[in-house]
Amino acid sequence: IARSHSLRQISLAYCDIGEDSAQSLVQIFKTAPEAYDKNASALRLQNVNLQGNPLGGKGLVAVCSGMSVNSTISAINLSDIGVSDDDMFALEAFRDALLLHPLIFKVDFSMNHIGSAGAQLLLPVLEEKQNIKAFRMTNRIDRDTARAFHSLMMQRNVKSKKKKVVKRKKKTATSGGETVEEVEVSGAEGEVDPNAAADAAAEDAAAVATLLGDVAI
């Protein structure tokens, strides 16, 4: 796989890849550039899906080290990988990898046990990386942190007159049978009233604080 000159997407969702296996998996990212040096046009791995694998904190750190040497990934799905606020070292590595990566615009980090402390650690990503248009994270966070996430996503949509906010709500069941409610905020073509967007951000943040269950931002 690492030496493929045409690989665009890789999906290994729910393949029981743990911390040790993640170290081997990351070689796909780390060795690929060597193969690609002879054919620069082959730098095209864009979509990585590792949903539902028990990577844990150490596995996430391994994935982040792979991201640091592969600059073409634009979408990554790390939902339900067993990461929580107890894995601060891994969340710091994830934050740094996203801040340094030039192209990622879509991140799915939902169904992980991230609370207010972990969410606040990731806030700089949305503050600094304007190219990130969709960021999903299951909400176990306080009202102020939820408001900050929503406001940052709304602001980047308001800056462009040709963008509006698209919100989709759905209920899903986790691997443990728990039902959670998710909200995804992303950009789309159209126009948006800045005042209305600001009001919507405040309203959504308040709703996040009062919902029973989990909410993805």
mmCIF file of C-alpha atoms in Angstrom:
data_model
loop_
_atom_site.group_PDB
_atom_site.id
_atom_site.type_symbol
_atom_site.label_atom_id
_atom_site.label_comp_id
_atom_site.label_asym_id
_atom_site.label_seq_id
_atom_site.Cartn_x
_atom_site.Cartn_y
_atom_site.Cartn_z
ATOM 1 C CA ILE A 1 0.000 0.000 0.000
ATOM 2 C CA ALA A 2 2.762 2.429 0.941
ATOM 3 C CA ARG A 3 4.270 2.220 -2.541
ATOM 4 C CA SER A 4 1.026 2.679 -4.418
ATOM 5 C CA HIS A 5 1.200 5.500 -6.978
ATOM 6 C CA SER A 6 -2.574 5.840 -7.244
ATOM 7 C CA LEU A 7 -3.919 5.464 -3.692
ATOM 8 C CA ARG A 8 -6.459 8.210 -2.926
ATOM 9 C CA GLN A 9 -8.492 6.802 -0.035
ATOM 10 C CA ILE A 10 -7.910 4.215 2.634
ATOM 11 C CA SER A 11 -10.702 2.911 4.872
ATOM 12 C CA LEU A 12 -9.842 0.550 7.708
ATOM 13 C CA ALA A 13 -12.912 1.194 9.851
ATOM 14 C CA TYR A 14 -13.623 -1.347 12.607
ATOM 15 C CA CYS A 15 -10.634 -3.538 11.732
ATOM 16 C CA ASP A 16 -9.579 -4.034 15.364
ATOM 17 C CA ILE A 17 -6.393 -2.024 14.900
ATOM 18 C CA GLY A 18 -4.919 -1.407 18.347
ATOM 19 C CA GLU A 19 -1.991 0.592 19.664
ATOM 20 C CA ASP A 20 0.670 -1.872 18.480
ATOM 21 C CA SER A 21 -0.876 -2.307 15.039
ATOM 22 C CA ALA A 22 -1.083 1.463 14.656
ATOM 23 C CA GLN A 23 2.704 1.655 14.731
ATOM 24 C CA SER A 24 2.852 -0.591 11.663
ATOM 25 C CA LEU A 25 -0.037 1.188 9.968
ATOM 26 C CA VAL A 26 1.722 4.511 10.257
ATOM 27 C CA GLN A 27 4.482 3.232 7.987
ATOM 28 C CA ILE A 28 1.974 3.669 5.147
ATOM 29 C CA PHE A 29 2.283 7.399 5.695
ATOM 30 C CA LYS A 30 5.965 7.478 6.567
ATOM 31 C CA THR A 31 7.325 5.324 3.751
ATOM 32 C CA ALA A 32 4.964 6.621 1.075
ATOM 33 C CA PRO A 33 6.881 9.891 0.536
ATOM 34 C CA GLU A 34 10.025 7.896 -0.345
ATOM 35 C CA ALA A 35 8.154 6.057 -3.068
ATOM 36 C CA TYR A 36 6.467 9.256 -4.177
ATOM 37 C CA ASP A 37 9.735 11.169 -4.587
ATOM 38 C CA LYS A 38 10.159 9.599 -8.006
ATOM 39 C CA ASN A 39 6.676 10.582 -9.034
ATOM 40 C CA ALA A 40 5.520 13.798 -7.345
ATOM 41 C CA SER A 41 2.099 13.592 -8.978
ATOM 42 C CA ALA A 42 1.427 10.472 -6.937
ATOM 43 C CA LEU A 43 1.185 12.449 -3.697
ATOM 44 C CA ARG A 44 -2.558 11.940 -3.608
ATOM 45 C CA LEU A 45 -3.591 10.086 -0.453
ATOM 46 C CA GLN A 46 -6.455 12.326 0.604
ATOM 47 C CA ASN A 47 -8.959 10.451 2.748
ATOM 48 C CA VAL A 48 -8.099 8.292 5.772
ATOM 49 C CA ASN A 49 -10.800 6.451 7.751
ATOM 50 C CA LEU A 50 -9.772 4.704 10.977
ATOM 51 C CA GLN A 51 -13.186 4.827 12.664
ATOM 52 C CA GLY A 52 -13.954 2.289 15.360
ATOM 53 C CA ASN A 53 -10.439 0.977 15.948
ATOM 54 C CA PRO A 54 -9.205 0.776 19.583
ATOM 55 C CA LEU A 55 -6.197 2.986 18.912
ATOM 56 C CA GLY A 56 -6.246 4.702 22.282
ATOM 57 C CA GLY A 57 -3.869 7.500 23.137
ATOM 58 C CA LYS A 58 -0.670 5.799 21.965
ATOM 59 C CA GLY A 59 -2.276 4.793 18.695
ATOM 60 C CA LEU A 60 -3.437 8.364 18.085
ATOM 61 C CA VAL A 61 0.106 9.626 18.682
ATOM 62 C CA ALA A 62 1.349 7.145 16.083
ATOM 63 C CA VAL A 63 -1.220 8.349 13.553
ATOM 64 C CA CYS A 64 -0.211 11.948 14.233
ATOM 65 C CA SER A 65 3.415 11.131 13.497
ATOM 66 C CA GLY A 66 2.293 9.763 10.138
ATOM 67 C CA MET A 67 0.254 12.877 9.410
ATOM 68 C CA SER A 68 3.331 15.021 9.994
ATOM 69 C CA VAL A 69 5.129 13.520 6.995
ATOM 70 C CA ASN A 70 2.179 13.254 4.618
ATOM 71 C CA SER A 71 0.859 16.645 3.542
ATOM 72 C CA THR A 72 -1.855 15.546 1.105
ATOM 73 C CA ILE A 73 -4.480 14.193 3.532
ATOM 74 C CA SER A 74 -7.558 16.417 3.413
ATOM 75 C CA ALA A 75 -10.078 14.387 5.448
ATOM 76 C CA ILE A 76 -9.493 12.113 8.418
ATOM 77 C CA ASN A 77 -11.984 10.050 10.415
ATOM 78 C CA LEU A 78 -10.800 9.209 13.927
ATOM 79 C CA SER A 79 -14.220 8.680 15.481
ATOM 80 C CA ASP A 80 -14.739 6.036 18.177
ATOM 81 C CA ILE A 81 -11.044 5.238 18.690
ATOM 82 C CA GLY A 82 -11.107 5.085 22.486
ATOM 83 C CA VAL A 83 -9.518 8.446 23.281
ATOM 84 C CA SER A 84 -10.531 10.511 26.317
ATOM 85 C CA ASP A 85 -9.408 13.450 28.438
ATOM 86 C CA ASP A 86 -7.074 11.019 30.202
ATOM 87 C CA ASP A 87 -4.990 10.982 27.001
ATOM 88 C CA MET A 88 -3.857 14.610 27.127
ATOM 89 C CA PHE A 89 -0.481 13.746 25.610
ATOM 90 C CA ALA A 90 -2.287 12.284 22.599
ATOM 91 C CA LEU A 91 -4.687 15.217 22.297
ATOM 92 C CA GLU A 92 -1.707 17.586 22.326
ATOM 93 C CA ALA A 93 -0.088 15.576 19.529
ATOM 94 C CA PHE A 94 -3.360 15.635 17.580
ATOM 95 C CA ARG A 95 -3.710 19.390 18.033
ATOM 96 C CA ASP A 96 -0.145 19.995 16.876
ATOM 97 C CA ALA A 97 -0.541 17.700 13.863
ATOM 98 C CA LEU A 98 -3.686 19.550 12.739
ATOM 99 C CA LEU A 99 -2.068 22.956 13.262
ATOM 100 C CA LEU A 100 0.922 21.994 11.126
ATOM 101 C CA HIS A 101 -0.951 20.156 8.387
ATOM 102 C CA PRO A 102 -1.543 22.359 5.311
ATOM 103 C CA LEU A 103 -4.582 20.732 3.689
ATOM 104 C CA ILE A 104 -6.914 19.017 6.170
ATOM 105 C CA PHE A 105 -10.402 20.526 5.955
ATOM 106 C CA LYS A 106 -12.588 17.794 7.466
ATOM 107 C CA VAL A 107 -12.052 16.116 10.836
ATOM 108 C CA ASP A 108 -14.320 13.539 12.482
ATOM 109 C CA PHE A 109 -13.383 13.050 16.136
ATOM 110 C CA SER A 110 -16.858 12.089 17.352
ATOM 111 C CA MET A 111 -17.744 9.231 19.736
ATOM 112 C CA ASN A 112 -14.595 9.754 21.777
ATOM 113 C CA HIS A 113 -14.832 10.656 25.461
ATOM 114 C CA ILE A 114 -13.621 14.239 25.181
ATOM 115 C CA GLY A 115 -14.649 16.626 27.956
ATOM 116 C CA SER A 116 -14.107 20.335 28.491
ATOM 117 C CA ALA A 117 -10.371 20.023 29.173
ATOM 118 C CA GLY A 118 -9.730 18.110 25.966
ATOM 119 C CA ALA A 119 -12.010 20.347 23.926
ATOM 120 C CA GLN A 120 -10.261 23.495 25.142
ATOM 121 C CA LEU A 121 -6.956 21.948 24.133
ATOM 122 C CA LEU A 122 -8.274 21.560 20.578
ATOM 123 C CA LEU A 123 -9.808 25.042 20.308
ATOM 124 C CA PRO A 124 -6.621 26.594 18.817
ATOM 125 C CA VAL A 125 -7.088 24.374 15.778
ATOM 126 C CA LEU A 126 -10.315 26.162 14.842
ATOM 127 C CA GLU A 127 -8.897 29.535 15.845
ATOM 128 C CA GLU A 128 -5.891 29.243 13.545
ATOM 129 C CA LYS A 129 -6.851 26.823 10.754
ATOM 130 C CA GLN A 130 -9.437 28.601 8.627
ATOM 131 C CA ASN A 131 -9.295 25.816 6.038
ATOM 132 C CA ILE A 132 -11.045 23.384 8.426
ATOM 133 C CA LYS A 133 -14.685 23.541 7.349
ATOM 134 C CA ALA A 134 -16.129 20.626 9.333
ATOM 135 C CA PHE A 135 -15.088 19.391 12.772
ATOM 136 C CA ARG A 136 -17.142 16.754 14.573
ATOM 137 C CA MET A 137 -16.662 15.997 18.243
ATOM 138 C CA THR A 138 -19.033 14.327 20.702
ATOM 139 C CA ASN A 139 -19.961 16.827 23.364
ATOM 140 C CA ARG A 140 -19.296 16.253 27.026
ATOM 141 C CA ILE A 141 -18.233 19.848 27.494
ATOM 142 C CA ASP A 142 -19.435 22.897 29.388
ATOM 143 C CA ARG A 143 -21.590 25.669 27.939
ATOM 144 C CA ASP A 144 -18.783 28.207 27.408
ATOM 145 C CA THR A 145 -16.571 25.746 25.540
ATOM 146 C CA ALA A 146 -19.494 24.635 23.386
ATOM 147 C CA ARG A 147 -20.269 28.267 22.575
ATOM 148 C CA ALA A 148 -16.624 28.867 21.612
ATOM 149 C CA PHE A 149 -16.632 25.929 19.186
ATOM 150 C CA HIS A 150 -19.883 27.019 17.548
ATOM 151 C CA SER A 151 -18.816 30.649 17.296
ATOM 152 C CA LEU A 152 -15.524 29.780 15.610
ATOM 153 C CA MET A 153 -17.269 27.609 13.034
ATOM 154 C CA MET A 154 -19.880 30.296 12.389
ATOM 155 C CA GLN A 155 -17.306 33.065 12.005
ATOM 156 C CA ARG A 156 -15.482 31.361 9.166
ATOM 157 C CA ASN A 157 -18.772 30.965 7.295
ATOM 158 C CA VAL A 158 -19.738 34.607 7.864
ATOM 159 C CA LYS A 159 -16.430 35.864 6.455
ATOM 160 C CA SER A 160 -17.428 34.697 2.991
ATOM 161 C CA LYS A 161 -20.624 36.156 1.524
ATOM 162 C CA LYS A 162 -21.043 33.015 -0.541
ATOM 163 C CA LYS A 163 -21.197 30.671 2.399
ATOM 164 C CA LYS A 164 -23.920 29.683 4.786
ATOM 165 C CA VAL A 165 -24.233 27.337 7.707
ATOM 166 C CA VAL A 166 -25.657 23.891 7.165
ATOM 167 C CA LYS A 167 -26.710 22.070 10.312
ATOM 168 C CA ARG A 168 -27.731 18.456 10.401
ATOM 169 C CA LYS A 169 -28.975 16.643 13.466
ATOM 170 C CA LYS A 170 -29.185 12.904 13.790
ATOM 171 C CA LYS A 171 -29.329 10.230 16.449
ATOM 172 C CA THR A 172 -26.858 7.383 16.305
ATOM 173 C CA ALA A 173 -26.047 4.399 18.464
ATOM 174 C CA THR A 174 -22.505 3.905 19.735
ATOM 175 C CA SER A 175 -20.765 0.558 19.852
ATOM 176 C CA GLY A 176 -21.888 0.281 23.482
ATOM 177 C CA GLY A 177 -25.537 0.708 22.582
ATOM 178 C CA GLU A 178 -25.747 4.274 23.879
ATOM 179 C CA THR A 179 -27.897 6.643 21.803
ATOM 180 C CA VAL A 180 -26.342 10.038 21.164
ATOM 181 C CA GLU A 181 -27.523 13.131 19.343
ATOM 182 C CA GLU A 182 -25.071 14.837 17.017
ATOM 183 C CA VAL A 183 -24.888 18.231 15.357
ATOM 184 C CA GLU A 184 -22.520 18.852 12.472
ATOM 185 C CA VAL A 185 -21.681 22.406 11.417
ATOM 186 C CA SER A 186 -20.134 22.946 8.000
ATOM 187 C CA GLY A 187 -20.010 25.418 5.137
ATOM 188 C CA ALA A 188 -21.959 25.401 1.880
ATOM 189 C CA GLU A 189 -22.587 27.706 -1.072
ATOM 190 C CA GLY A 190 -25.145 30.474 -0.582
ATOM 191 C CA GLU A 191 -25.444 33.674 1.449
ATOM 192 C CA VAL A 192 -25.760 34.266 5.156
ATOM 193 C CA ASP A 193 -26.739 37.265 7.245
ATOM 194 C CA PRO A 194 -23.881 37.879 9.752
ATOM 195 C CA ASN A 195 -26.287 39.036 12.466
ATOM 196 C CA ALA A 196 -28.500 36.018 11.992
ATOM 197 C CA ALA A 197 -25.459 33.753 12.065
ATOM 198 C CA ALA A 198 -24.265 35.255 15.340
ATOM 199 C CA ASP A 199 -27.713 34.799 16.875
ATOM 200 C CA ALA A 200 -27.800 31.225 15.634
ATOM 201 C CA ALA A 201 -24.395 30.552 17.172
ATOM 202 C CA ALA A 202 -25.584 31.745 20.575
ATOM 203 C CA GLU A 203 -28.822 29.802 20.287
ATOM 204 C CA ASP A 204 -27.036 26.618 19.268
ATOM 205 C CA ALA A 205 -24.511 26.946 22.089
ATOM 206 C CA ALA A 206 -27.339 27.273 24.595
ATOM 207 C CA ALA A 207 -29.037 24.237 23.096
ATOM 208 C CA VAL A 208 -25.828 22.236 23.390
ATOM 209 C CA ALA A 209 -25.699 22.954 27.114
ATOM 210 C CA THR A 210 -29.220 21.693 27.731
ATOM 211 C CA LEU A 211 -29.447 18.613 25.502
ATOM 212 C CA LEU A 212 -29.743 15.283 27.266
ATOM 213 C CA GLY A 213 -27.106 12.989 25.862
ATOM 214 C CA ASP A 214 -24.120 13.721 23.653
ATOM 215 C CA VAL A 215 -23.836 16.327 20.934
ATOM 216 C CA ALA A 216 -21.183 16.472 18.248
ATOM 217 C CA ILE A 217 -19.950 19.893 17.221
#
